[in-house]
Amino acid sequence: MSQSPSRLQPTVRTQLKRLPKRGRYETEQIYQILDEALVCHVGFAVEGQPYVIPTAFGRIGDRLYLHGSPASRLLRSLQAGIEVCVTVTLLDGLVLARSAFHHSMNYRSVVVFGTATVVEPIAEKVIALKAFTDQVVPGRWDELRSPTEAELNGTLVLSIPLSEASAKVRSGPPIDDPADYALPIWAGEIPLRLTAQSPIADPQLATASVIPDSVQNYQRG
């Protein structure tokens, strides 16, 4: 696996043109956002028809992995080598200004451009499937039975390089017009956070089963 650069060189597609000061090109921040997210949206076009599909994903080093049934339109289209755009967004808060015009949101997002390749070696496919599982619940893979040969053969895994990507981040209070700061209107931020509730056991769970630490102590962010 190649060593990732500490900062990606902006391209025509990743260079932020509106509010460029919010752009981030450091790989550490891009990876942190990707690793915290649970769902990505994959955009692609087939014969002029655009599609945007939400799906789970995983990251290993400088590559993003997608997986699913070989019959999936998304995966069948991507394995043909068409251009793809992958996005993730983490919503951190609602920003309430003194005017409707300046209301906003605090967020962290990533956009990735590239083409996908099929992961053929079984060993690499297993590593990618572990990344998918642990992306959702860290440590969960080690608690499970290993995938069967039929399950591996029935799962298509694609890899997308993280060589053309950028992040965009907004944080902090609202930015109002100078004259509006004197208005007697409350302004500020409503922080938002994705939290987990108490786990609910499968009704068919064996009575001797113990809730593992990965589930009992699960949290996001």
Coordinates of C-alpha atoms in Angstrom, one line a residue:
M1 CA 0.0 0.0 0.0
S2 CA 1.5 3.3 -1.0
Q3 CA 2.1 6.1 1.4
S4 CA -0.6 8.8 1.3
P5 CA 0.5 12.4 0.8
S6 CA -0.3 14.7 3.8
R7 CA -2.1 17.0 1.4
L8 CA -3.9 16.4 -1.9
Q9 CA -3.3 18.8 -4.8
P10 CA -6.6 20.5 -5.7
T11 CA -7.8 19.7 -9.2
V12 CA -10.3 21.4 -11.5
R13 CA -13.0 19.2 -9.9
T14 CA -12.0 19.5 -6.3
Q15 CA -10.9 23.1 -6.0
L16 CA -13.6 25.0 -4.0
K17 CA -14.8 28.0 -5.9
R18 CA -17.5 29.3 -3.6
L19 CA -16.3 30.0 -0.1
P20 CA -12.8 28.6 -0.8
K21 CA -11.7 29.3 2.8
R22 CA -13.8 26.3 3.9
G23 CA -11.9 24.0 1.7
R24 CA -9.7 21.4 3.2
Y25 CA -7.2 19.2 1.3
E26 CA -5.3 17.6 4.1
T27 CA -5.6 13.8 3.9
E28 CA -5.9 13.4 7.7
Q29 CA -9.0 15.6 7.8
I30 CA -10.5 13.9 4.7
Y31 CA -9.9 10.5 6.3
Q32 CA -11.3 11.5 9.6
I33 CA -14.6 12.7 8.0
L34 CA -14.9 9.5 6.0
D35 CA -14.2 7.3 9.0
E36 CA -16.9 8.9 11.0
A37 CA -19.6 8.7 8.4
L38 CA -21.9 5.7 8.0
V39 CA -23.4 6.4 4.6
C40 CA -22.0 7.8 1.4
H41 CA -23.9 8.9 -1.8
V42 CA -22.5 7.6 -5.1
G43 CA -23.3 9.7 -8.2
F44 CA -22.9 8.3 -11.7
A45 CA -24.5 8.5 -15.1
V46 CA -25.5 5.7 -17.5
E47 CA -26.5 6.7 -21.1
G48 CA -27.3 10.2 -19.9
Q49 CA -29.4 9.2 -17.0
P50 CA -28.0 10.4 -13.6
Y51 CA -28.2 8.3 -10.5
V52 CA -27.3 9.1 -6.8
I53 CA -27.3 6.0 -4.6
P54 CA -26.8 5.9 -0.8
T55 CA -24.7 3.0 0.4
A56 CA -22.4 1.8 3.1
F57 CA -18.6 2.0 2.6
G58 CA -15.3 1.4 4.1
R59 CA -11.8 2.9 3.9
I60 CA -8.4 1.3 4.1
G61 CA -5.5 3.7 3.7
D62 CA -5.9 5.8 0.5
R63 CA -8.7 3.7 -1.0
L64 CA -12.5 3.7 -0.6
Y65 CA -14.4 0.4 -0.9
L66 CA -18.0 -0.3 -1.9
H67 CA -19.7 -3.7 -1.9
G68 CA -22.9 -5.4 -2.7
S69 CA -24.6 -7.9 -5.0
P70 CA -23.1 -8.4 -8.5
A71 CA -26.6 -7.7 -9.7
S72 CA -26.6 -4.2 -8.3
R73 CA -27.1 -1.5 -10.9
L74 CA -24.6 0.7 -9.0
L75 CA -21.8 -1.9 -8.9
R76 CA -22.4 -3.2 -12.4
S77 CA -22.2 0.3 -13.8
L78 CA -19.1 1.3 -11.7
Q79 CA -17.1 -1.9 -12.6
A80 CA -17.4 -0.8 -16.2
G81 CA -15.0 2.0 -15.4
I82 CA -17.3 5.0 -15.6
E83 CA -16.5 8.2 -13.7
V84 CA -18.0 8.4 -10.3
C85 CA -18.5 11.0 -7.6
V86 CA -18.8 9.9 -4.0
T87 CA -19.9 12.3 -1.2
V88 CA -20.3 12.1 2.6
T89 CA -21.7 14.7 4.9
L90 CA -21.6 15.0 8.7
L91 CA -24.1 17.6 10.1
D92 CA -22.8 19.2 13.3
G93 CA -25.3 21.9 14.0
L94 CA -28.0 24.3 12.9
V95 CA -26.7 27.9 12.7
L96 CA -29.5 30.5 13.5
A97 CA -28.8 34.0 12.4
R98 CA -30.7 37.3 13.0
S99 CA -32.0 37.1 9.4
A100 CA -33.3 34.2 7.4
F101 CA -30.7 35.0 4.7
H102 CA -27.8 34.2 7.0
H103 CA -29.1 31.0 8.5
S104 CA -26.7 28.1 7.8
M105 CA -25.5 24.7 9.0
N106 CA -22.2 23.6 10.6
Y107 CA -21.0 20.5 8.7
R108 CA -18.0 18.5 7.5
S109 CA -18.2 17.0 4.0
V110 CA -16.0 15.1 1.5
V111 CA -16.2 14.8 -2.2
V112 CA -14.3 12.1 -4.1
F113 CA -13.9 11.7 -7.9
G114 CA -12.5 8.7 -9.7
T115 CA -13.1 5.4 -11.3
A116 CA -13.6 2.1 -9.5
T117 CA -11.8 -1.2 -10.0
V118 CA -12.9 -4.7 -9.0
V119 CA -11.2 -6.3 -6.0
E120 CA -10.4 -9.8 -7.2
P121 CA -8.0 -11.4 -4.7
I122 CA -10.0 -13.2 -1.9
A123 CA -7.6 -12.0 0.8
E124 CA -8.1 -8.4 -0.2
K125 CA -11.8 -8.8 -0.5
V126 CA -11.9 -10.2 3.1
I127 CA -9.9 -7.2 4.4
A128 CA -12.3 -4.9 2.6
L129 CA -15.3 -6.6 4.1
K130 CA -13.8 -6.3 7.5
A131 CA -13.4 -2.5 6.9
F132 CA -17.1 -2.3 6.0
T133 CA -18.2 -4.1 9.1
D134 CA -15.9 -2.2 11.5
Q135 CA -16.9 1.1 9.8
V136 CA -20.4 0.6 11.2
V137 CA -19.4 -1.0 14.6
P138 CA -15.7 -0.9 15.4
G139 CA -14.4 -4.3 16.5
R140 CA -17.5 -6.2 15.3
W141 CA -15.7 -8.3 12.7
D142 CA -13.7 -10.1 15.3
E143 CA -16.9 -11.2 17.0
L144 CA -18.4 -12.8 13.9
R145 CA -18.1 -16.1 12.1
S146 CA -16.0 -15.9 9.0
P147 CA -17.7 -15.4 5.6
T148 CA -18.4 -18.6 3.6
E149 CA -17.1 -19.2 0.1
A150 CA -20.6 -18.7 -1.3
E151 CA -20.9 -15.4 0.5
L152 CA -17.6 -14.2 -0.8
N153 CA -18.5 -15.2 -4.3
G154 CA -21.8 -13.5 -4.0
T155 CA -20.3 -10.2 -3.0
L156 CA -18.8 -7.7 -5.4
V157 CA -16.2 -5.4 -3.9
L158 CA -15.0 -2.2 -5.7
S159 CA -12.1 0.1 -4.9
I160 CA -11.9 3.8 -5.6
P161 CA -8.6 5.7 -5.0
L162 CA -8.7 8.7 -2.7
S163 CA -6.3 10.7 -4.9
E164 CA -8.8 13.3 -6.1
A165 CA -10.8 14.5 -3.1
S166 CA -11.5 17.5 -1.0
A167 CA -13.3 18.4 2.2
K168 CA -15.5 21.4 3.1
V169 CA -16.0 22.5 6.7
R170 CA -18.1 25.1 8.4
S171 CA -18.0 25.7 12.1
G172 CA -18.7 28.5 14.6
P173 CA -21.5 31.1 15.1
P174 CA -23.6 32.8 12.5
I175 CA -22.2 35.6 10.4
D176 CA -24.7 38.4 10.3
D177 CA -24.7 41.8 8.6
P178 CA -23.0 44.4 10.9
A179 CA -26.2 46.4 11.4
D180 CA -28.1 43.3 12.5
Y181 CA -25.9 42.5 15.5
A182 CA -27.8 45.1 17.6
L183 CA -31.2 43.6 16.9
P184 CA -32.9 41.9 20.0
I185 CA -33.1 38.6 18.2
W186 CA -31.5 35.4 19.6
A187 CA -28.8 33.9 17.4
G188 CA -26.5 31.0 17.8
E189 CA -26.1 27.3 17.1
I190 CA -28.1 24.2 17.9
P191 CA -25.5 21.4 18.1
L192 CA -26.5 18.1 16.6
R193 CA -25.0 14.7 17.3
L194 CA -25.8 11.2 16.1
T195 CA -26.3 9.1 19.2
A196 CA -27.0 5.4 19.8
Q197 CA -29.9 4.1 22.0
S198 CA -29.8 1.0 24.1
P199 CA -29.3 -2.2 22.1
I200 CA -32.4 -4.4 21.4
A201 CA -31.7 -8.1 21.4
D202 CA -32.8 -10.4 18.6
P203 CA -35.9 -12.3 19.9
Q204 CA -34.2 -15.5 18.7
L205 CA -30.9 -14.8 20.5
A206 CA -29.5 -17.6 22.6
T207 CA -30.2 -17.0 26.3
A208 CA -26.5 -17.5 27.1
S209 CA -25.4 -14.7 24.7
V210 CA -23.7 -11.7 26.3
I211 CA -23.8 -8.2 24.8
P212 CA -20.2 -7.6 23.5
D213 CA -18.3 -4.5 24.4
S214 CA -18.5 -3.3 20.8
V215 CA -22.3 -3.1 21.1
Q216 CA -22.6 -2.2 24.8
N217 CA -20.2 0.8 24.4
Y218 CA -21.2 1.8 20.9
Q219 CA -21.1 5.5 20.1
R220 CA -20.5 7.7 17.1
G221 CA -18.0 10.6 16.6

